[in-house]
Structures are given as structure tokens and as C-alpha cells.
Amino acid sequence: MSSEDQIPNNEPKVMHIDVAGKRIGVHIDPAETYTTDQLAIEFGIPEYAFRERVRDGRLIGKKMGQFFFVQGSKVIEFLEAGFSFTPR
């Protein structure tokens, strides 16, 4: 195993989700912490879409006060698992 294999890739990634038939791409930094509000603004979808997924455990995050926080690496894992959004 080379030394490059041991270093995790902490470079920002362009992540895509399908939103009501449109493909949206956003840069997500795995080392950054995001609020569900920030994610909602970046992806152009309602905040509840991320907040509900943190509450039910599909997206790993924490609630502190009135805000929900999610590590960028967890956002990447969640989106790679195939999250898409269709408005209610």
C-alpha cells in the first residue's frame, strides 16, 4: 500500500441530486460542517428535506439548539446513496 492510499481524500466534491426532474450539482467539502439551512440553500430545496432525514437517521447529523449540523463527509455519503427530492 502506498502512502497515497493511506491519506483520505478531503478535497471538495461536486455532488448531484435530482430535484423534481432537474439535476443539481453542489461542491461539498468533506471537512466542512453544514447546517441543514445551508444545504437547502445550496441545493435549492426546502430545509425540511434535510432536517427530516437527520431526524430519522438517514443523514447523520446533530441538533444543537434550533439548528441541525451535518459533517460534509456524511452529506457526501448520503448523496452517494441516491437521495433525490420531489416537492410535496
mmCIF file of N, CA, C and O in Angstrom:
data_model
loop_
_atom_site.group_PDB
_atom_site.id
_atom_site.type_symbol
_atom_site.label_atom_id
_atom_site.label_comp_id
_atom_site.label_asym_id
_atom_site.label_seq_id
_atom_site.Cartn_x
_atom_site.Cartn_y
_atom_site.Cartn_z
ATOM 1 N N MET A 1 0.839 -1.169 0.000
ATOM 2 C CA MET A 1 0.000 0.000 0.000
ATOM 3 C C MET A 1 0.889 1.238 0.000
ATOM 4 O O MET A 1 1.786 1.366 0.803
ATOM 5 N N SER A 2 0.622 2.148 -0.907
ATOM 6 C CA SER A 2 1.428 3.365 -0.971
ATOM 7 C C SER A 2 0.930 4.370 0.053
ATOM 8 O O SER A 2 -0.162 4.245 0.598
ATOM 9 N N SER A 3 1.740 5.392 0.294
ATOM 10 C CA SER A 3 1.341 6.406 1.265
ATOM 11 C C SER A 3 0.128 7.193 0.771
ATOM 12 O O SER A 3 -0.644 7.707 1.560
ATOM 13 N N GLU A 4 -0.068 7.274 -0.547
ATOM 14 C CA GLU A 4 -1.239 7.959 -1.088
ATOM 15 C C GLU A 4 -2.523 7.223 -0.728
ATOM 16 O O GLU A 4 -3.568 7.834 -0.555
ATOM 17 N N ASP A 5 -2.469 5.891 -0.620
ATOM 18 C CA ASP A 5 -3.654 5.108 -0.282
ATOM 19 C C ASP A 5 -4.088 5.332 1.161
ATOM 20 O O ASP A 5 -5.248 5.122 1.491
ATOM 21 N N GLN A 6 -3.184 5.752 2.013
ATOM 22 C CA GLN A 6 -3.479 5.907 3.431
ATOM 23 C C GLN A 6 -4.069 7.277 3.759
ATOM 24 O O GLN A 6 -4.641 7.467 4.810
ATOM 25 N N ILE A 7 -3.917 8.240 2.863
ATOM 26 C CA ILE A 7 -4.389 9.596 3.109
ATOM 27 C C ILE A 7 -5.810 9.720 2.568
ATOM 28 O O ILE A 7 -6.050 9.509 1.392
ATOM 29 N N PRO A 8 -6.781 10.056 3.434
ATOM 30 C CA PRO A 8 -8.145 10.199 2.934
ATOM 31 C C PRO A 8 -8.267 11.400 2.010
ATOM 32 O O PRO A 8 -7.566 12.394 2.170
ATOM 33 N N ASN A 9 -9.139 11.300 1.026
ATOM 34 C CA ASN A 9 -9.344 12.389 0.089
ATOM 35 C C ASN A 9 -10.274 13.415 0.714
ATOM 36 O O ASN A 9 -11.464 13.182 0.838
ATOM 37 N N ASN A 10 -9.716 14.542 1.130
ATOM 38 C CA ASN A 10 -10.509 15.594 1.753
ATOM 39 C C ASN A 10 -10.778 16.746 0.802
ATOM 40 O O ASN A 10 -11.087 17.847 1.231
ATOM 41 N N GLU A 11 -10.646 16.488 -0.498
ATOM 42 C CA GLU A 11 -10.925 17.511 -1.489
ATOM 43 C C GLU A 11 -12.436 17.685 -1.638
ATOM 44 O O GLU A 11 -13.185 16.719 -1.561
ATOM 45 N N PRO A 12 -12.900 18.926 -1.857
ATOM 46 C CA PRO A 12 -14.326 19.120 -2.112
ATOM 47 C C PRO A 12 -14.774 18.300 -3.306
ATOM 48 O O PRO A 12 -14.015 18.108 -4.258
ATOM 49 N N LYS A 13 -16.001 17.802 -3.249
ATOM 50 C CA LYS A 13 -16.566 17.006 -4.325
ATOM 51 C C LYS A 13 -17.807 17.704 -4.856
ATOM 52 O O LYS A 13 -18.529 18.334 -4.106
ATOM 53 N N VAL A 14 -18.026 17.568 -6.151
ATOM 54 C CA VAL A 14 -19.276 18.044 -6.724
ATOM 55 C C VAL A 14 -20.283 16.916 -6.563
ATOM 56 O O VAL A 14 -20.090 15.820 -7.067
ATOM 57 N N MET A 15 -21.339 17.186 -5.802
ATOM 58 C CA MET A 15 -22.374 16.199 -5.557
ATOM 59 C C MET A 15 -23.631 16.616 -6.297
ATOM 60 O O MET A 15 -23.934 17.795 -6.406
ATOM 61 N N HIS A 16 -24.341 15.630 -6.823
ATOM 62 C CA HIS A 16 -25.550 15.895 -7.595
ATOM 63 C C HIS A 16 -26.752 15.230 -6.954
ATOM 64 O O HIS A 16 -26.632 14.144 -6.397
ATOM 65 N N ILE A 17 -27.886 15.907 -7.043
ATOM 66 C CA ILE A 17 -29.153 15.292 -6.663
ATOM 67 C C ILE A 17 -30.172 15.634 -7.733
ATOM 68 O O ILE A 17 -30.021 16.613 -8.471
ATOM 69 N N ASP A 18 -31.191 14.803 -7.838
ATOM 70 C CA ASP A 18 -32.301 15.064 -8.744
ATOM 71 C C ASP A 18 -33.384 15.781 -7.955
ATOM 72 O O ASP A 18 -33.854 15.280 -6.943
ATOM 73 N N VAL A 19 -33.758 16.955 -8.442
ATOM 74 C CA VAL A 19 -34.795 17.752 -7.797
ATOM 75 C C VAL A 19 -35.897 17.988 -8.813
ATOM 76 O O VAL A 19 -35.709 18.741 -9.766
ATOM 77 N N ALA A 20 -36.996 17.289 -8.626
ATOM 78 C CA ALA A 20 -38.165 17.434 -9.499
ATOM 79 C C ALA A 20 -37.768 17.351 -10.972
ATOM 80 O O ALA A 20 -38.147 18.178 -11.785
ATOM 81 N N GLY A 21 -36.960 16.368 -11.306
ATOM 82 C CA GLY A 21 -36.565 16.134 -12.690
ATOM 83 C C GLY A 21 -35.342 16.898 -13.161
ATOM 84 O O GLY A 21 -34.884 16.695 -14.285
ATOM 85 N N LYS A 22 -34.780 17.783 -12.340
ATOM 86 C CA LYS A 22 -33.569 18.532 -12.697
ATOM 87 C C LYS A 22 -32.403 17.992 -11.893
ATOM 88 O O LYS A 22 -32.535 17.640 -10.743
ATOM 89 N N ARG A 23 -31.227 17.957 -12.518
ATOM 90 C CA ARG A 23 -30.018 17.511 -11.833
ATOM 91 C C ARG A 23 -29.285 18.740 -11.320
ATOM 92 O O ARG A 23 -28.922 19.622 -12.084
ATOM 93 N N ILE A 24 -29.076 18.807 -9.992
ATOM 94 C CA ILE A 24 -28.432 19.945 -9.335
ATOM 95 C C ILE A 24 -27.079 19.499 -8.802
ATOM 96 O O ILE A 24 -26.977 18.455 -8.162
ATOM 97 N N GLY A 25 -26.034 20.294 -9.033
ATOM 98 C CA GLY A 25 -24.701 19.972 -8.546
ATOM 99 C C GLY A 25 -24.172 21.036 -7.597
ATOM 100 O O GLY A 25 -24.348 22.222 -7.843
ATOM 101 N N VAL A 26 -23.551 20.597 -6.517
ATOM 102 C CA VAL A 26 -23.021 21.497 -5.491
ATOM 103 C C VAL A 26 -21.685 20.957 -5.005
ATOM 104 O O VAL A 26 -21.524 19.746 -4.856
ATOM 105 N N HIS A 27 -20.729 21.864 -4.728
ATOM 106 C CA HIS A 27 -19.457 21.462 -4.125
ATOM 107 C C HIS A 27 -19.665 21.223 -2.637
ATOM 108 O O HIS A 27 -20.164 22.103 -1.938
ATOM 109 N N ILE A 28 -19.273 20.050 -2.168
ATOM 110 C CA ILE A 28 -19.341 19.715 -0.746
ATOM 111 C C ILE A 28 -17.931 19.387 -0.262
ATOM 112 O O ILE A 28 -17.262 18.524 -0.822
ATOM 113 N N ASP A 29 -17.496 20.089 0.780
ATOM 114 C CA ASP A 29 -16.184 19.857 1.381
ATOM 115 C C ASP A 29 -16.349 18.851 2.517
ATOM 116 O O ASP A 29 -17.077 19.124 3.479
ATOM 117 N N PRO A 30 -15.700 17.677 2.434
ATOM 118 C CA PRO A 30 -15.870 16.662 3.473
ATOM 119 C C PRO A 30 -15.423 17.110 4.858
ATOM 120 O O PRO A 30 -15.911 16.598 5.865
ATOM 121 N N ALA A 31 -14.536 18.092 4.947
ATOM 122 C CA ALA A 31 -14.032 18.552 6.240
ATOM 123 C C ALA A 31 -14.883 19.682 6.825
ATOM 124 O O ALA A 31 -14.697 20.056 7.976
ATOM 125 N N GLU A 32 -15.816 20.201 6.063
ATOM 126 C CA GLU A 32 -16.665 21.316 6.495
ATOM 127 C C GLU A 32 -17.897 20.803 7.232
ATOM 128 O O GLU A 32 -18.343 19.689 7.011
ATOM 129 N N THR A 33 -18.449 21.618 8.112
ATOM 130 C CA THR A 33 -19.716 21.309 8.772
ATOM 131 C C THR A 33 -20.768 22.236 8.190
ATOM 132 O O THR A 33 -20.544 23.441 8.064
ATOM 133 N N TYR A 34 -21.917 21.664 7.843
ATOM 134 C CA TYR A 34 -23.001 22.414 7.219
ATOM 135 C C TYR A 34 -24.244 22.363 8.091
ATOM 136 O O TYR A 34 -24.494 21.368 8.767
ATOM 137 N N THR A 35 -25.048 23.430 8.040
ATOM 138 C CA THR A 35 -26.375 23.369 8.646
ATOM 139 C C THR A 35 -27.329 22.872 7.564
ATOM 140 O O THR A 35 -27.040 22.969 6.366
ATOM 141 N N THR A 36 -28.474 22.362 8.001
ATOM 142 C CA THR A 36 -29.463 21.931 7.018
ATOM 143 C C THR A 36 -29.964 23.136 6.217
ATOM 144 O O THR A 36 -30.315 22.998 5.046
ATOM 145 N N ASP A 37 -29.952 24.320 6.824
ATOM 146 C CA ASP A 37 -30.316 25.540 6.096
ATOM 147 C C ASP A 37 -29.333 25.809 4.953
ATOM 148 O O ASP A 37 -29.745 26.145 3.841
ATOM 149 N N GLN A 38 -28.046 25.661 5.218
ATOM 150 C CA GLN A 38 -27.036 25.868 4.184
ATOM 151 C C GLN A 38 -27.217 24.875 3.041
ATOM 152 O O GLN A 38 -27.120 25.250 1.870
ATOM 153 N N LEU A 39 -27.448 23.613 3.373
ATOM 154 C CA LEU A 39 -27.639 22.593 2.343
ATOM 155 C C LEU A 39 -28.866 22.904 1.500
ATOM 156 O O LEU A 39 -28.835 22.778 0.273
ATOM 157 N N ALA A 40 -29.927 23.335 2.159
ATOM 158 C CA ALA A 40 -31.153 23.662 1.439
ATOM 159 C C ALA A 40 -30.933 24.807 0.452
ATOM 160 O O ALA A 40 -31.384 24.742 -0.696
ATOM 161 N N ILE A 41 -30.227 25.831 0.888
ATOM 162 C CA ILE A 41 -29.941 26.971 0.007
ATOM 163 C C ILE A 41 -29.073 26.528 -1.160
ATOM 164 O O ILE A 41 -29.340 26.866 -2.312
ATOM 165 N N GLU A 42 -28.016 25.764 -0.879
ATOM 166 C CA GLU A 42 -27.101 25.315 -1.942
ATOM 167 C C GLU A 42 -27.813 24.471 -2.999
ATOM 168 O O GLU A 42 -27.561 24.619 -4.190
ATOM 169 N N PHE A 43 -28.686 23.565 -2.548
ATOM 170 C CA PHE A 43 -29.366 22.668 -3.481
ATOM 171 C C PHE A 43 -30.682 23.233 -3.997
ATOM 172 O O PHE A 43 -31.295 22.660 -4.897
ATOM 173 N N GLY A 44 -31.146 24.349 -3.412
ATOM 174 C CA GLY A 44 -32.380 24.966 -3.874
ATOM 175 C C GLY A 44 -33.629 24.172 -3.553
ATOM 176 O O GLY A 44 -34.583 24.151 -4.328
ATOM 177 N N ILE A 45 -33.617 23.506 -2.385
ATOM 178 C CA ILE A 45 -34.784 22.741 -1.954
ATOM 179 C C ILE A 45 -35.133 23.150 -0.530
ATOM 180 O O ILE A 45 -34.308 23.755 0.156
ATOM 181 N N PRO A 46 -36.352 22.839 -0.059
ATOM 182 C CA PRO A 46 -36.727 23.234 1.303
ATOM 183 C C PRO A 46 -35.837 22.584 2.366
ATOM 184 O O PRO A 46 -35.385 21.451 2.202
ATOM 185 N N GLU A 47 -35.633 23.319 3.440
ATOM 186 C CA GLU A 47 -34.776 22.852 4.531
ATOM 187 C C GLU A 47 -35.300 21.564 5.151
ATOM 188 O O GLU A 47 -34.516 20.712 5.563
ATOM 189 N N TYR A 48 -36.628 21.388 5.193
ATOM 190 C CA TYR A 48 -37.186 20.192 5.816
ATOM 191 C C TYR A 48 -36.712 18.907 5.149
ATOM 192 O O TYR A 48 -36.670 17.853 5.780
ATOM 193 N N ALA A 49 -36.337 18.977 3.881
ATOM 194 C CA ALA A 49 -35.880 17.777 3.174
ATOM 195 C C ALA A 49 -34.646 17.183 3.842
ATOM 196 O O ALA A 49 -34.516 15.960 3.952
ATOM 197 N N PHE A 50 -33.740 18.028 4.307
ATOM 198 C CA PHE A 50 -32.549 17.553 5.011
ATOM 199 C C PHE A 50 -32.831 17.338 6.493
ATOM 200 O O PHE A 50 -32.399 16.355 7.076
ATOM 201 N N ARG A 51 -33.573 18.258 7.112
ATOM 202 C CA ARG A 51 -33.867 18.162 8.546
ATOM 203 C C ARG A 51 -34.573 16.851 8.882
ATOM 204 O O ARG A 51 -34.202 16.172 9.840
ATOM 205 N N GLU A 52 -35.568 16.476 8.104
ATOM 206 C CA GLU A 52 -36.296 15.235 8.370
ATOM 207 C C GLU A 52 -35.396 14.013 8.249
ATOM 208 O O GLU A 52 -35.549 13.049 8.986
ATOM 209 N N ARG A 53 -34.454 14.054 7.335
ATOM 210 C CA ARG A 53 -33.552 12.922 7.163
ATOM 211 C C ARG A 53 -32.535 12.824 8.292
ATOM 212 O O ARG A 53 -32.089 11.739 8.637
ATOM 213 N N VAL A 54 -32.182 13.957 8.896
ATOM 214 C CA VAL A 54 -31.334 13.912 10.099
ATOM 215 C C VAL A 54 -32.150 13.336 11.251
ATOM 216 O O VAL A 54 -31.681 12.458 11.981
ATOM 217 N N ARG A 55 -33.377 13.781 11.390
ATOM 218 C CA ARG A 55 -34.227 13.293 12.483
ATOM 219 C C ARG A 55 -34.464 11.793 12.415
ATOM 220 O O ARG A 55 -34.489 11.120 13.441
ATOM 221 N N ASP A 56 -34.671 11.259 11.198
ATOM 222 C CA ASP A 56 -34.967 9.821 11.101
ATOM 223 C C ASP A 56 -33.717 8.954 10.943
ATOM 224 O O ASP A 56 -33.810 7.741 10.836
ATOM 225 N N GLY A 57 -32.533 9.585 10.937
ATOM 226 C CA GLY A 57 -31.286 8.826 10.932
ATOM 227 C C GLY A 57 -30.735 8.466 9.568
ATOM 228 O O GLY A 57 -29.676 7.855 9.473
ATOM 229 N N ARG A 58 -31.408 8.846 8.502
ATOM 230 C CA ARG A 58 -30.875 8.535 7.166
ATOM 231 C C ARG A 58 -29.673 9.413 6.821
ATOM 232 O O ARG A 58 -28.810 9.010 6.058
ATOM 233 N N LEU A 59 -29.625 10.605 7.391
ATOM 234 C CA LEU A 59 -28.487 11.520 7.246
ATOM 235 C C LEU A 59 -27.939 11.742 8.638
ATOM 236 O O LEU A 59 -28.664 12.201 9.533
ATOM 237 N N ILE A 60 -26.665 11.411 8.842
ATOM 238 C CA ILE A 60 -26.058 11.505 10.163
ATOM 239 C C ILE A 60 -25.722 12.960 10.471
ATOM 240 O O ILE A 60 -24.987 13.599 9.732
ATOM 241 N N GLY A 61 -26.293 13.478 11.551
ATOM 242 C CA GLY A 61 -26.052 14.851 11.959
ATOM 243 C C GLY A 61 -26.439 15.031 13.410
ATOM 244 O O GLY A 61 -26.821 14.077 14.094
ATOM 245 N N LYS A 62 -26.360 16.277 13.890
ATOM 246 C CA LYS A 62 -26.695 16.583 15.287
ATOM 247 C C LYS A 62 -27.549 17.829 15.337
ATOM 248 O O LYS A 62 -27.353 18.757 14.567
ATOM 249 N N LYS A 63 -28.453 17.827 16.308
ATOM 250 C CA LYS A 63 -29.237 19.024 16.580
ATOM 251 C C LYS A 63 -28.599 19.733 17.762
ATOM 252 O O LYS A 63 -28.337 19.125 18.792
ATOM 253 N N MET A 64 -28.333 21.003 17.584
ATOM 254 C CA MET A 64 -27.790 21.833 18.660
ATOM 255 C C MET A 64 -28.630 23.100 18.692
ATOM 256 O O MET A 64 -28.602 23.882 17.737
ATOM 257 N N GLY A 65 -29.386 23.255 19.776
ATOM 258 C CA GLY A 65 -30.317 24.374 19.838
ATOM 259 C C GLY A 65 -31.404 24.164 18.804
ATOM 260 O O GLY A 65 -32.012 23.106 18.745
ATOM 261 N N GLN A 66 -31.606 25.150 17.961
ATOM 262 C CA GLN A 66 -32.620 25.021 16.925
ATOM 263 C C GLN A 66 -32.042 24.622 15.572
ATOM 264 O O GLN A 66 -32.783 24.510 14.600
ATOM 265 N N PHE A 67 -30.739 24.376 15.503
ATOM 266 C CA PHE A 67 -30.082 24.073 14.237
ATOM 267 C C PHE A 67 -29.662 22.613 14.145
ATOM 268 O O PHE A 67 -29.337 21.980 15.141
ATOM 269 N N PHE A 68 -29.632 22.104 12.926
ATOM 270 C CA PHE A 68 -29.137 20.762 12.640
ATOM 271 C C PHE A 68 -27.819 20.913 11.893
ATOM 272 O O PHE A 68 -27.749 21.646 10.900
ATOM 273 N N PHE A 69 -26.778 20.206 12.356
ATOM 274 C CA PHE A 69 -25.448 20.275 11.758
ATOM 275 C C PHE A 69 -25.068 18.921 11.179
ATOM 276 O O PHE A 69 -25.320 17.882 11.793
ATOM 277 N N VAL A 70 -24.426 18.955 10.006
ATOM 278 C CA VAL A 70 -24.037 17.726 9.317
ATOM 279 C C VAL A 70 -22.618 17.895 8.791
ATOM 280 O O VAL A 70 -22.299 18.908 8.154
ATOM 281 N N GLN A 71 -21.762 16.915 9.056
ATOM 282 C CA GLN A 71 -20.393 16.918 8.535
ATOM 283 C C GLN A 71 -20.443 16.693 7.025
ATOM 284 O O GLN A 71 -21.226 15.879 6.541
ATOM 285 N N GLY A 72 -19.609 17.398 6.283
ATOM 286 C CA GLY A 72 -19.587 17.278 4.823
ATOM 287 C C GLY A 72 -19.389 15.855 4.343
ATOM 288 O O GLY A 72 -20.000 15.429 3.356
ATOM 289 N N SER A 73 -18.550 15.078 5.040
ATOM 290 C CA SER A 73 -18.322 13.692 4.631
ATOM 291 C C SER A 73 -19.604 12.875 4.736
ATOM 292 O O SER A 73 -19.858 11.986 3.908
ATOM 293 N N LYS A 74 -20.465 13.190 5.718
ATOM 294 C CA LYS A 74 -21.743 12.483 5.875
ATOM 295 C C LYS A 74 -22.730 12.898 4.786
ATOM 296 O O LYS A 74 -23.532 12.090 4.327
ATOM 297 N N VAL A 75 -22.659 14.173 4.381
ATOM 298 C CA VAL A 75 -23.502 14.637 3.275
ATOM 299 C C VAL A 75 -23.121 13.885 1.998
ATOM 300 O O VAL A 75 -23.989 13.412 1.261
ATOM 301 N N ILE A 76 -21.830 13.739 1.758
ATOM 302 C CA ILE A 76 -21.356 13.025 0.567
ATOM 303 C C ILE A 76 -21.837 11.577 0.594
ATOM 304 O O ILE A 76 -22.367 11.074 -0.402
ATOM 305 N N GLU A 77 -21.679 10.907 1.724
ATOM 306 C CA GLU A 77 -22.151 9.518 1.844
ATOM 307 C C GLU A 77 -23.654 9.426 1.573
ATOM 308 O O GLU A 77 -24.116 8.539 0.862
ATOM 309 N N PHE A 78 -24.413 10.343 2.152
ATOM 310 C CA PHE A 78 -25.860 10.353 1.995
ATOM 311 C C PHE A 78 -26.257 10.554 0.532
ATOM 312 O O PHE A 78 -27.107 9.838 -0.002
ATOM 313 N N LEU A 79 -25.618 11.511 -0.131
ATOM 314 C CA LEU A 79 -25.966 11.786 -1.524
ATOM 315 C C LEU A 79 -25.509 10.668 -2.452
ATOM 316 O O LEU A 79 -26.188 10.358 -3.437
ATOM 317 N N GLU A 80 -24.382 10.050 -2.150
ATOM 318 C CA GLU A 80 -23.910 8.930 -2.971
ATOM 319 C C GLU A 80 -24.839 7.722 -2.859
ATOM 320 O O GLU A 80 -24.891 6.898 -3.765
ATOM 321 N N ALA A 81 -25.598 7.644 -1.759
ATOM 322 C CA ALA A 81 -26.542 6.550 -1.581
ATOM 323 C C ALA A 81 -27.804 6.746 -2.430
ATOM 324 O O ALA A 81 -28.650 5.849 -2.476
ATOM 325 N N GLY A 82 -27.936 7.913 -3.075
ATOM 326 C CA GLY A 82 -29.017 8.096 -4.023
ATOM 327 C C GLY A 82 -30.183 8.957 -3.573
ATOM 328 O O GLY A 82 -31.318 8.713 -3.964
ATOM 329 N N PHE A 83 -29.941 10.008 -2.798
ATOM 330 C CA PHE A 83 -31.015 10.915 -2.398
ATOM 331 C C PHE A 83 -31.521 11.691 -3.592
ATOM 332 O O PHE A 83 -30.757 12.198 -4.411
ATOM 333 N N SER A 84 -32.836 11.758 -3.734
ATOM 334 C CA SER A 84 -33.463 12.650 -4.701
ATOM 335 C C SER A 84 -34.631 13.326 -3.993
ATOM 336 O O SER A 84 -35.094 12.848 -2.955
ATOM 337 N N PHE A 85 -35.106 14.424 -4.524
ATOM 338 C CA PHE A 85 -36.148 15.180 -3.851
ATOM 339 C C PHE A 85 -37.260 15.508 -4.826
ATOM 340 O O PHE A 85 -37.016 16.003 -5.920
ATOM 341 N N THR A 86 -38.484 15.240 -4.395
ATOM 342 C CA THR A 86 -39.687 15.643 -5.135
ATOM 343 C C THR A 86 -40.527 16.464 -4.178
ATOM 344 O O THR A 86 -40.855 15.996 -3.093
ATOM 345 N N PRO A 87 -40.859 17.700 -4.564
ATOM 346 C CA PRO A 87 -41.640 18.556 -3.655
ATOM 347 C C PRO A 87 -42.963 17.925 -3.270
ATOM 348 O O PRO A 87 -43.550 17.169 -4.045
ATOM 349 N N ARG A 88 -43.428 18.250 -2.064
ATOM 350 C CA ARG A 88 -44.710 17.717 -1.556
ATOM 351 C C ARG A 88 -45.864 18.282 -2.340
ATOM 352 O O ARG A 88 -45.922 19.321 -2.818
#
